[in-house]
Tab-separated table of C-alpha atoms in Angstrom:
chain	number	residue	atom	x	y	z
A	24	UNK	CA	-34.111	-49.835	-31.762
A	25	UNK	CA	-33.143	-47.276	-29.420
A	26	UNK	CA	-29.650	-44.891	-29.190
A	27	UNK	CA	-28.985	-42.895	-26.299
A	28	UNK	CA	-26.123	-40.225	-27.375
A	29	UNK	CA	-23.856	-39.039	-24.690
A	30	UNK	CA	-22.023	-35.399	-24.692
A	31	UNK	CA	-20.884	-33.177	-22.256
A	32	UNK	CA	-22.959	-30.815	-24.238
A	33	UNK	CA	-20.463	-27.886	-24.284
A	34	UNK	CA	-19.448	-28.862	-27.631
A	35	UNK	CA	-19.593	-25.306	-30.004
A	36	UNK	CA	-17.626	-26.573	-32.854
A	37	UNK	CA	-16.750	-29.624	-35.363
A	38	UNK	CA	-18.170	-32.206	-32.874
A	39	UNK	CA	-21.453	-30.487	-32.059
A	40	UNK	CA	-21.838	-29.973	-35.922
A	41	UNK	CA	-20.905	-33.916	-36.403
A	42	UNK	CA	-23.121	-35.389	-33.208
A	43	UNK	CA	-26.524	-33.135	-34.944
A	44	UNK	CA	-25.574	-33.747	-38.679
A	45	UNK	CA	-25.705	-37.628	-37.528
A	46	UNK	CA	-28.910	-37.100	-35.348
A	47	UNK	CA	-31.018	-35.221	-37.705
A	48	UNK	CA	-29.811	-37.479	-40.562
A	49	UNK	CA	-31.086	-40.827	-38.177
A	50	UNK	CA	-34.627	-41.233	-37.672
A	51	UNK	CA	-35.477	-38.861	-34.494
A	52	UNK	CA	-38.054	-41.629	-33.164
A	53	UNK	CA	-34.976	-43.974	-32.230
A	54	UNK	CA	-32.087	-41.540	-31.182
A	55	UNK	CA	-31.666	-39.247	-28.305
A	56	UNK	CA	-29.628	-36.727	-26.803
A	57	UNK	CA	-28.030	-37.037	-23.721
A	58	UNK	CA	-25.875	-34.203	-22.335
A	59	UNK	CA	-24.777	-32.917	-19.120
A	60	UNK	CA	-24.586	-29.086	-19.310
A	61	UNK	CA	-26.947	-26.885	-21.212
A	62	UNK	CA	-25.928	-24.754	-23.979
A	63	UNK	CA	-25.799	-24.171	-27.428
A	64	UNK	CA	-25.718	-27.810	-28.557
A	65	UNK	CA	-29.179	-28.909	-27.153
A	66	UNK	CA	-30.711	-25.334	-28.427
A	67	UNK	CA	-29.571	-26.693	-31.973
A	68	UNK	CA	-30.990	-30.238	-31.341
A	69	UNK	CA	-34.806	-29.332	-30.134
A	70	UNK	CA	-34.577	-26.768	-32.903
A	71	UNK	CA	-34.285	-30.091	-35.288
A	72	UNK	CA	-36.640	-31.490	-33.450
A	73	UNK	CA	-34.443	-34.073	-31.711
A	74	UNK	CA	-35.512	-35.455	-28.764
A	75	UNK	CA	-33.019	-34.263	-25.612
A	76	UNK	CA	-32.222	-35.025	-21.796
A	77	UNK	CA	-30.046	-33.485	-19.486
A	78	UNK	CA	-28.386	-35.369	-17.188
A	79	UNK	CA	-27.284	-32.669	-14.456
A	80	UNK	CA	-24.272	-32.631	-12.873
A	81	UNK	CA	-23.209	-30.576	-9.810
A	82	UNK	CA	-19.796	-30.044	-11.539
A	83	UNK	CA	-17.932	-32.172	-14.181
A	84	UNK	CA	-16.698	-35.331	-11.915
A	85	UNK	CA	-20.081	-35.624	-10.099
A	86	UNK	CA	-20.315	-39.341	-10.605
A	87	UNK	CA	-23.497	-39.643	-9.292
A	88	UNK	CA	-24.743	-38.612	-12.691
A	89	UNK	CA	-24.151	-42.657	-13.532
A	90	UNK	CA	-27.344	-43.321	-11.624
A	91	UNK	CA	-29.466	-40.800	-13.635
A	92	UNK	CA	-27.984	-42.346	-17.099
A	93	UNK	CA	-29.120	-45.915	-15.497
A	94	UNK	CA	-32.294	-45.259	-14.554
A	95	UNK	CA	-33.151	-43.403	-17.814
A	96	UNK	CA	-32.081	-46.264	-19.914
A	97	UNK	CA	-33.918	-48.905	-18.065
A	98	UNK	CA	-37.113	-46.765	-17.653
A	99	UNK	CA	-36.903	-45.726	-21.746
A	100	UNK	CA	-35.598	-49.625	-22.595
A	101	UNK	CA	-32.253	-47.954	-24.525
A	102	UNK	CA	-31.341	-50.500	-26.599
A	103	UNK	CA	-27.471	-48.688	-27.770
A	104	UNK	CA	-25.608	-46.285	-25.932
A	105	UNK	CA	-23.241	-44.002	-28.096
A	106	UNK	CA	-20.216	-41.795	-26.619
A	107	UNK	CA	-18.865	-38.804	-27.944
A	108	UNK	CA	-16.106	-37.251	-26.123
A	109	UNK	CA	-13.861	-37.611	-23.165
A	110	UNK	CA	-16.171	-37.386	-19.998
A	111	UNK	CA	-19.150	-39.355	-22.024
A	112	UNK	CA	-16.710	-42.019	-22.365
A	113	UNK	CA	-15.166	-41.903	-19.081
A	114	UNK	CA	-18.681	-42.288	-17.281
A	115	UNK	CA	-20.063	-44.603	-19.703
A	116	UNK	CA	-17.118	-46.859	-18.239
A	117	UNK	CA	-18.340	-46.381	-15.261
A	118	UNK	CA	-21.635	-47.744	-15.735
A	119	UNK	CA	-21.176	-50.383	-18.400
A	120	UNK	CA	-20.709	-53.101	-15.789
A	121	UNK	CA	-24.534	-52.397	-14.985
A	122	UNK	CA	-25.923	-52.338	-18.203
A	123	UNK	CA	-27.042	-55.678	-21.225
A	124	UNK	CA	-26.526	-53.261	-23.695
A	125	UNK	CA	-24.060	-52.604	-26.442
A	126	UNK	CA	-21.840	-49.659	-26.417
A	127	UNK	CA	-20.286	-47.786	-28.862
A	128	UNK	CA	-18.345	-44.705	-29.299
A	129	UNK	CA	-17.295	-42.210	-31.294
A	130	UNK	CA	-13.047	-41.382	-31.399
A	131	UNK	CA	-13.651	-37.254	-32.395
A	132	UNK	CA	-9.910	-36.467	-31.465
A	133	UNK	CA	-6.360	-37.765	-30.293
A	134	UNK	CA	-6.801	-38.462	-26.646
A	135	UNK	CA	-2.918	-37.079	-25.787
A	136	UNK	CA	-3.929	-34.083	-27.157
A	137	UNK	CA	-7.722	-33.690	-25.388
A	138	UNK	CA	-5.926	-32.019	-22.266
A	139	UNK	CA	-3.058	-29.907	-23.402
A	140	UNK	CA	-2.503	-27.667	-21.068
A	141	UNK	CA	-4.165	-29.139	-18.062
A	142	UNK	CA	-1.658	-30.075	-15.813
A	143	UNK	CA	-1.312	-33.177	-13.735
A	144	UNK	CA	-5.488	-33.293	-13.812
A	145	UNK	CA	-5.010	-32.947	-17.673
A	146	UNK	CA	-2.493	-36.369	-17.390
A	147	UNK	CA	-4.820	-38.130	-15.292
A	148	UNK	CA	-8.141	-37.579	-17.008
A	149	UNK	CA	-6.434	-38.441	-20.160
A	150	UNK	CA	-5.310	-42.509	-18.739
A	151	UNK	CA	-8.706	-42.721	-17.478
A	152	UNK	CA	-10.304	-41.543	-20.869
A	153	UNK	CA	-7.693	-44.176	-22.755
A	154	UNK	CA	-8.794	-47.288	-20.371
A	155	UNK	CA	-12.586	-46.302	-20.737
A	156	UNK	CA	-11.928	-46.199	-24.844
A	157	UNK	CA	-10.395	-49.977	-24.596
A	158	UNK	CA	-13.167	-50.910	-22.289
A	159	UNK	CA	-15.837	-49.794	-25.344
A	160	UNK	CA	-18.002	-52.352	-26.890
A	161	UNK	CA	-17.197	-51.091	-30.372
A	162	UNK	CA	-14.971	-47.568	-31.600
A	163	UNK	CA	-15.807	-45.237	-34.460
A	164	UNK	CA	-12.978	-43.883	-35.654
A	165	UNK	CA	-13.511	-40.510	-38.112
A	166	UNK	CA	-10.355	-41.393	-40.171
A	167	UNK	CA	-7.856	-44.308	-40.603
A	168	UNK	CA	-5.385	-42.529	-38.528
A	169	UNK	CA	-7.329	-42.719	-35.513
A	170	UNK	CA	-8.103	-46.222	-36.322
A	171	UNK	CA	-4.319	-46.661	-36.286
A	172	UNK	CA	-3.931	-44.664	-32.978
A	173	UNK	CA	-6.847	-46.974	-31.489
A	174	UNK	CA	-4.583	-49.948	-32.567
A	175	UNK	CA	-1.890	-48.048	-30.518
A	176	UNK	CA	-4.155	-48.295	-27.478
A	177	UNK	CA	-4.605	-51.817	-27.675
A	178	UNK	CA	-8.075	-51.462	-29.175
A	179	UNK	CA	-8.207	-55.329	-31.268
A	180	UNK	CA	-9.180	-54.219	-35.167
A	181	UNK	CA	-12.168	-56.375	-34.997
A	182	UNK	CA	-14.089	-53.665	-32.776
A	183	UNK	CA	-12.957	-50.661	-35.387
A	184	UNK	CA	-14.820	-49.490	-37.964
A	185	UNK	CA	-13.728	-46.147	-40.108
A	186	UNK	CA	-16.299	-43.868	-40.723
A	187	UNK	CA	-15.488	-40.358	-42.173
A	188	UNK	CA	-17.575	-36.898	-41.250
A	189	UNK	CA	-20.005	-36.131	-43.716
A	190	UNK	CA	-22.205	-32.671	-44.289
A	191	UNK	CA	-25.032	-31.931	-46.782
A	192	UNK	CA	-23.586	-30.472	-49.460
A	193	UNK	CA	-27.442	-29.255	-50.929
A	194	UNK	CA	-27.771	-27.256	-48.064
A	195	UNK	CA	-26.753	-23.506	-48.722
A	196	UNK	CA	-26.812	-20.385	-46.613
A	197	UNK	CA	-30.407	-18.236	-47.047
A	198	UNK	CA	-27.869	-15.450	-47.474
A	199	UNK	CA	-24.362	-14.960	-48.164
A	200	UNK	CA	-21.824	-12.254	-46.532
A	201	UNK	CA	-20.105	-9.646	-48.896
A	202	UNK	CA	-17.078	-7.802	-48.323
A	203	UNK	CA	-18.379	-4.680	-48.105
A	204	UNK	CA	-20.057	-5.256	-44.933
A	205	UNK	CA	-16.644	-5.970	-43.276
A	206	UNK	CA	-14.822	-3.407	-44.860
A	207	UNK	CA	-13.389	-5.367	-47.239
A	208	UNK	CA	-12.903	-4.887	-50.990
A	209	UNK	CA	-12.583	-7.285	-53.899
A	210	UNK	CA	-8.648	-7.012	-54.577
A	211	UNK	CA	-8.574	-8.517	-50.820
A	212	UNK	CA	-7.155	-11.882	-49.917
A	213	UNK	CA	-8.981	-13.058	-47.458
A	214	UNK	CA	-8.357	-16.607	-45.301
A	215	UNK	CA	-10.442	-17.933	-43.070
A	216	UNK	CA	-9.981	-20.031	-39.978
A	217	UNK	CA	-12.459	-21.548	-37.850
A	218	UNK	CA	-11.552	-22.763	-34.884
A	219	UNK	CA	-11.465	-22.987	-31.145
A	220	UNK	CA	-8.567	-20.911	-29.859
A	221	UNK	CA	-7.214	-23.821	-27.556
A	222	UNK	CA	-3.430	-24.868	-27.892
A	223	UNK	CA	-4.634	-27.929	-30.290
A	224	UNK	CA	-5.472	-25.625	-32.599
A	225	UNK	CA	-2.485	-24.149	-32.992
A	226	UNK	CA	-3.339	-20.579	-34.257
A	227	UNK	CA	0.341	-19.075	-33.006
A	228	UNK	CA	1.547	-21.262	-36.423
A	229	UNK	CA	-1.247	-19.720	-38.430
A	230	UNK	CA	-0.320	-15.853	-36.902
A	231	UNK	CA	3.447	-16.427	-37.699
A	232	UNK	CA	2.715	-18.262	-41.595
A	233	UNK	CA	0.543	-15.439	-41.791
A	234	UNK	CA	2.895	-12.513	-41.044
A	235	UNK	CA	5.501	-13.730	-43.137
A	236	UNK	CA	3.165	-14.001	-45.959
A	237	UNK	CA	1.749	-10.554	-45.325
A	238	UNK	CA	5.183	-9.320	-46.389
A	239	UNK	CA	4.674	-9.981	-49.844
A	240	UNK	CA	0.788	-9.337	-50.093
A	241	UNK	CA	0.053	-6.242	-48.655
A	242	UNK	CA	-3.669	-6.647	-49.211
A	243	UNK	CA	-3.959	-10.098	-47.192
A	244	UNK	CA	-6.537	-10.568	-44.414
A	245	UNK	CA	-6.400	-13.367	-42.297
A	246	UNK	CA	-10.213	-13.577	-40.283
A	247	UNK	CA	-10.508	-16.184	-37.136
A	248	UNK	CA	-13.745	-17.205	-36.406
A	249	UNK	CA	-13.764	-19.014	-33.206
A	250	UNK	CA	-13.218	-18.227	-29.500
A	251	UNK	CA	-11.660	-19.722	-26.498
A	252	UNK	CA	-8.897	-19.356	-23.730
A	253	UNK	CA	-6.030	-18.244	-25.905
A	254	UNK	CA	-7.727	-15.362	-27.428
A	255	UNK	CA	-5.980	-12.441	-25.291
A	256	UNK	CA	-2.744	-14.187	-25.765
A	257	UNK	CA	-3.234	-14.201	-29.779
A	258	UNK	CA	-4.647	-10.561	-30.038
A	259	UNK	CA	-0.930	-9.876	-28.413
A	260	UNK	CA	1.188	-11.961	-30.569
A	261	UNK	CA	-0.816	-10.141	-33.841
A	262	UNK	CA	0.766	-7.210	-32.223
A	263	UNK	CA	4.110	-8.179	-31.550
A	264	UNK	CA	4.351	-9.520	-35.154
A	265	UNK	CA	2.493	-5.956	-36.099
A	266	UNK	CA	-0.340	-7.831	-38.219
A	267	UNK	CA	-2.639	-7.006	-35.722
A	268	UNK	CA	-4.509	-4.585	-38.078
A	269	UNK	CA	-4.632	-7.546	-40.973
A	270	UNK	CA	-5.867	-10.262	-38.544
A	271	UNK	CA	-9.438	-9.522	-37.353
A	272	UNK	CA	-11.051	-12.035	-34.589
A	273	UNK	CA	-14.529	-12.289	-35.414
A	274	UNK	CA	-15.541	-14.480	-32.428
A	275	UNK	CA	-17.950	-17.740	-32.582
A	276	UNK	CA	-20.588	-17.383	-35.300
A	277	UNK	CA	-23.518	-19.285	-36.307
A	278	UNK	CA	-23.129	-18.105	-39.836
A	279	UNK	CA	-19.452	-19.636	-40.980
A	280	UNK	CA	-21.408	-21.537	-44.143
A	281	UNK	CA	-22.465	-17.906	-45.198
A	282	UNK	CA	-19.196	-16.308	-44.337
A	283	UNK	CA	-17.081	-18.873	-46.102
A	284	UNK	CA	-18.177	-17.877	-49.748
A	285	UNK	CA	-16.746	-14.647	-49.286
A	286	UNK	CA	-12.648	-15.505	-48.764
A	287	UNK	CA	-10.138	-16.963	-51.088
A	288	UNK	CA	-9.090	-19.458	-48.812
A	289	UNK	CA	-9.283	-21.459	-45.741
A	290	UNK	CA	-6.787	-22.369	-43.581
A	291	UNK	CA	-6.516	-25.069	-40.778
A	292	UNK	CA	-3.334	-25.694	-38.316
A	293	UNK	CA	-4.315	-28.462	-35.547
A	294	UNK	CA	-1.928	-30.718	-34.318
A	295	UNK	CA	-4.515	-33.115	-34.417
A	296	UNK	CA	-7.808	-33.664	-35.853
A	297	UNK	CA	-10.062	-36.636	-36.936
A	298	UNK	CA	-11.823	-35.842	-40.347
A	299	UNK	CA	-12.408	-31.887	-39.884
A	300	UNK	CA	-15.818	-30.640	-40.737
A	301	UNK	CA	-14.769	-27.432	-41.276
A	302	UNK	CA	-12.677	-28.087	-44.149
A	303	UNK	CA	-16.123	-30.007	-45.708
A	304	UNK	CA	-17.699	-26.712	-45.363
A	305	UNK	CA	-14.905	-24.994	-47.014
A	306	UNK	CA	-15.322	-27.284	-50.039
A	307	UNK	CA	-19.222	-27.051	-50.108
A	308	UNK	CA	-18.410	-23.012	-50.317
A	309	UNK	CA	-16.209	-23.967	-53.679
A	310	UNK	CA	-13.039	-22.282	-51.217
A	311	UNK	CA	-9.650	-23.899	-51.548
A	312	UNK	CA	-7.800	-25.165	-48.118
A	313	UNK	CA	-4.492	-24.993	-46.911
A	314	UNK	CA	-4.581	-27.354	-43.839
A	315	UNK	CA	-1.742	-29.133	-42.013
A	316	UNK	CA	-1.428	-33.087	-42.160
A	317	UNK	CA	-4.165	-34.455	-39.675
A	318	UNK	CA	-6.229	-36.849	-39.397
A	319	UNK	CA	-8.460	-38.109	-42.721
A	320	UNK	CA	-7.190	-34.794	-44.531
A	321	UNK	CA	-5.042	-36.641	-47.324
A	322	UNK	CA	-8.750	-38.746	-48.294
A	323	UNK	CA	-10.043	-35.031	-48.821
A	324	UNK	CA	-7.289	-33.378	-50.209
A	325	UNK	CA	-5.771	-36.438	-52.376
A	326	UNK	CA	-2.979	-33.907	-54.336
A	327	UNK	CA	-2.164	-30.363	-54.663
A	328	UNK	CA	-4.961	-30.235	-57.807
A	329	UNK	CA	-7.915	-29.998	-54.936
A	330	UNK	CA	-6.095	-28.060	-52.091
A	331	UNK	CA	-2.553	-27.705	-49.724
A	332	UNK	CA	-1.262	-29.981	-47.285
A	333	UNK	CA	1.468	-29.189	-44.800
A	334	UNK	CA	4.028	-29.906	-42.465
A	335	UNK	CA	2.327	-28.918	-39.072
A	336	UNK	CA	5.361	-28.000	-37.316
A	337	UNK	CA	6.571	-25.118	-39.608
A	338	UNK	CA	5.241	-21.678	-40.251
A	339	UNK	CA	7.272	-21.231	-42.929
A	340	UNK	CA	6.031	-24.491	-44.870
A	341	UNK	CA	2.337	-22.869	-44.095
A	342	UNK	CA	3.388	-19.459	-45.961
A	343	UNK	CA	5.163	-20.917	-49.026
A	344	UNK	CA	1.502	-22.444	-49.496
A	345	UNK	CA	-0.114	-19.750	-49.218
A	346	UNK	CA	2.028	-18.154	-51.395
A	347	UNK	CA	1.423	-20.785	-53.948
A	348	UNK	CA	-2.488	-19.576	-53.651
A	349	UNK	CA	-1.780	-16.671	-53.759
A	350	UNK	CA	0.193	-16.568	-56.918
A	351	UNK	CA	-2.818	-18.186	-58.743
A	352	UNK	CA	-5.394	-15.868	-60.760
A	353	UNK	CA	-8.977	-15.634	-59.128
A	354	UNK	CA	-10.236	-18.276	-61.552
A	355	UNK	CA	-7.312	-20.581	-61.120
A	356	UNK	CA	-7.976	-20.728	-58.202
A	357	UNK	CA	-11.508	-21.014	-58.484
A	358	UNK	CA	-10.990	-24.264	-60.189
A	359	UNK	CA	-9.549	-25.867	-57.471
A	360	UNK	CA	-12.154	-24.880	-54.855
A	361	UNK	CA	-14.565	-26.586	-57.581
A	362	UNK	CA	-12.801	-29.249	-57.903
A	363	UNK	CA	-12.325	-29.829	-54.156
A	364	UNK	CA	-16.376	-29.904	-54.188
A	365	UNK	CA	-17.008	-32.126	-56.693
A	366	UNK	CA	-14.631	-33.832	-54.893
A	367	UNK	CA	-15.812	-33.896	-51.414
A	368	UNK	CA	-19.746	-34.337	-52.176
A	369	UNK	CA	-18.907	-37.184	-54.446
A	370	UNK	CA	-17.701	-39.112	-51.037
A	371	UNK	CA	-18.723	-37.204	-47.773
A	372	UNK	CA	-22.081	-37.032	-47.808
A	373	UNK	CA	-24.085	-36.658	-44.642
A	374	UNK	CA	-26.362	-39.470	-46.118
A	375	UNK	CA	-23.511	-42.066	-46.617
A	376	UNK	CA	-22.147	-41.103	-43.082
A	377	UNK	CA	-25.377	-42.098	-41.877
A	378	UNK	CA	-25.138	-45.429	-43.827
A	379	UNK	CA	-22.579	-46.480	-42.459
A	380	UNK	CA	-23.131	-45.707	-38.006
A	381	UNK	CA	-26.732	-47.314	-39.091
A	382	UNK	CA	-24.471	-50.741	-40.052
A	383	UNK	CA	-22.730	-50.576	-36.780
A	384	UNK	CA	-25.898	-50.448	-34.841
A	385	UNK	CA	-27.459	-52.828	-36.954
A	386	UNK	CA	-24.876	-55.554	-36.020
A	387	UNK	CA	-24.493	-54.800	-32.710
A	388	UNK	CA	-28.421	-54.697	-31.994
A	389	UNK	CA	-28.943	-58.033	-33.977
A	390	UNK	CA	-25.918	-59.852	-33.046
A	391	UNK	CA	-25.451	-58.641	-28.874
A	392	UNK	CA	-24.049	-62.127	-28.055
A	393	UNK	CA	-21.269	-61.126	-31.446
A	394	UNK	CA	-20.088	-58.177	-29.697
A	395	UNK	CA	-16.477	-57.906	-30.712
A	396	UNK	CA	-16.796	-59.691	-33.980
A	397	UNK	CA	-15.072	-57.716	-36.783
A	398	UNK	CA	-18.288	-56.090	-39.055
């Protein structure tokens, strides 16, 4: 058996870190890696030592890129093709009529919220991304609140399976940051947040919790690690709510699992997410989270004994729980972040992730004519 993987293959963040956990976890003789632009993602994949194509596109609705995805699976006798992301999926619509094949994707985030921002394109690309999800042989979803938003769509049950992120919790960083190389001392707190800065991610809300908990620790640091099209407009709110000299962009690093062990806390503010890997990292660093209600995030942070949930539409909920972190002793809080490991790589391993896409394929390679069937 056979998996082509699909990706735009601009992917920097959770999903590039989920599509090459999966890959390198799979056997590299039966998956590839299909993108259509360049980067980052398929520098990380060779460097695993997982096999890669690039489909080229002139620019990102060249549809004749659907003839270079045929002919590769007929010449290479794919025997699954797997989505991930909006323009995989959209495309892999496209061409499904043509192809015997099952195929399955991969639901990484709320399609409303994929094109925030985008205008009238934005609302167009995301009805044609919804119709090519229905149109799927089979959807992945990464928690059981995108299964129910698949159910939303129209997608039947029987062609859903729930399968949550996983990372490997016995890898650690060859080295670990200390404070002192940022400037930082140990009576800091510091919070982390990784993520893109796109309106999804809603950073304003972490700026704002975070100035109104600055107030009553002077010695707070809030470091975002991450870059994207809102960055200008953040670096001005930081100064309009004068925190600009406590809130420190660090840009997109390679090195978050070695910056992570470093901070008191992590903090994460989407308006949507599926089953964020970044908050798996945080526990694998023993560091607490404080992370609005998204996604699979109540499987990971079951009560306030392994971490913070909050209500994603107030800043001020977001600072009372920081607060509540704050006000706990280093070892206190300690305890949590241990028990938020123990936790996490009791459940979300990258080997029981595997498991569990291997099943899907399984059916759907030994049982084509069952395509549909619930597994």
């Amino acid at each position: 058996m056979k998996v082509l993987h699909l990706n735009a293959g601009n992917e920097t963040g959770g999903g590039m870190k989920h599509i090459l956990s999966l890959l390198n976890e799979l056997d590299h003789d039966q998956v590839v890696l299909g993108v259509f632009e360049d980067g980052e993602m398929v520098q990380r994949a060779q460097e695993l030592g997982i096999e890669t194509v690039h489909f080229k596109q002139a620019f990102p609705f060249d549809l004749s890129v659907v003839f270079q995805i045929n002919r590769y699976i007929q010449q290479e006798k794919i025997d699954i093709v797997h989505t991930h992301g909006p323009r995989a999926n959209v495309l892999m619509r496209l061409l499904k009529p043509k192809l015997q094949i099952p195929w399955v994707l991969t639901l990484h985030s709320d399609p409303d919220d994929d094109f925030i921002g985008h205008g009238v394109k934005g609302e167009l690309f995301t009805r044609l991304h919804k119709r090519a999800i229905r149109s799927a042989d089979h959807c992945m979803a990464i928690s059981e609140r995108f299964r129910k938003r698949l159910l939303q769509m129209n997608v039947p049950n029987h062609k859903i399976t729930t399968i949550y992120n996983g990372i490997d919790f016995s890898k650690t960083p060859e080295m670990n940051w200390e404070r002192k190389n940022f400037g930082f001392t140990e009576e800091d707190f510091l919070i982390a947040m990784v993520a893109r800065f796109e309106p999804v991610k809603q950073h304003e809300l972490a700026i704002e919790a975070f100035a109104a908990f600055k107030q009553r620790n002077e010695n707070a640091h809030l470091l975002l690690i991450g870059d994207g099209t809102l960055e200008n407009q953040l670096r001005k709110l930081c100064e309009k709510l004068e925190v600009d000299k406590s809130v420190h962009f660090l840009g997109f690093r390679n090195d978050v699992g070695a910056l992570l062990p470093m901070v008191n806390l992590t903090l994460l503010t989407s308006k949507s997410e599926s089953f964020p890997l970044v908050l798996l990292e945080s526990a694998r660093a023993n560091v607490p989270a404080v992370t609005t209600d998204v996604g699979g995030v109540d499987q990971l942070i079951p009560s306030k004994g392994y971490g913070w949930i909050v209500d994603q539409s107030k800043s001020e909920s977001i600072a009372n729980a920081l607060n509540q972190a704050a006000l706990l002793n280093g070892s206190e809080l300690q305890v949590i972040g241990e028990r938020f490991r123990d936790f996490a790589s009791n459940r979300y391993s990258t080997q029981h992730f595997a498991d569990q896409v291997e099943n899907v394929y399984d059916f759907l390679y030994k049982l084509p004519s069952k395509i549909g069937y619930n597994i």
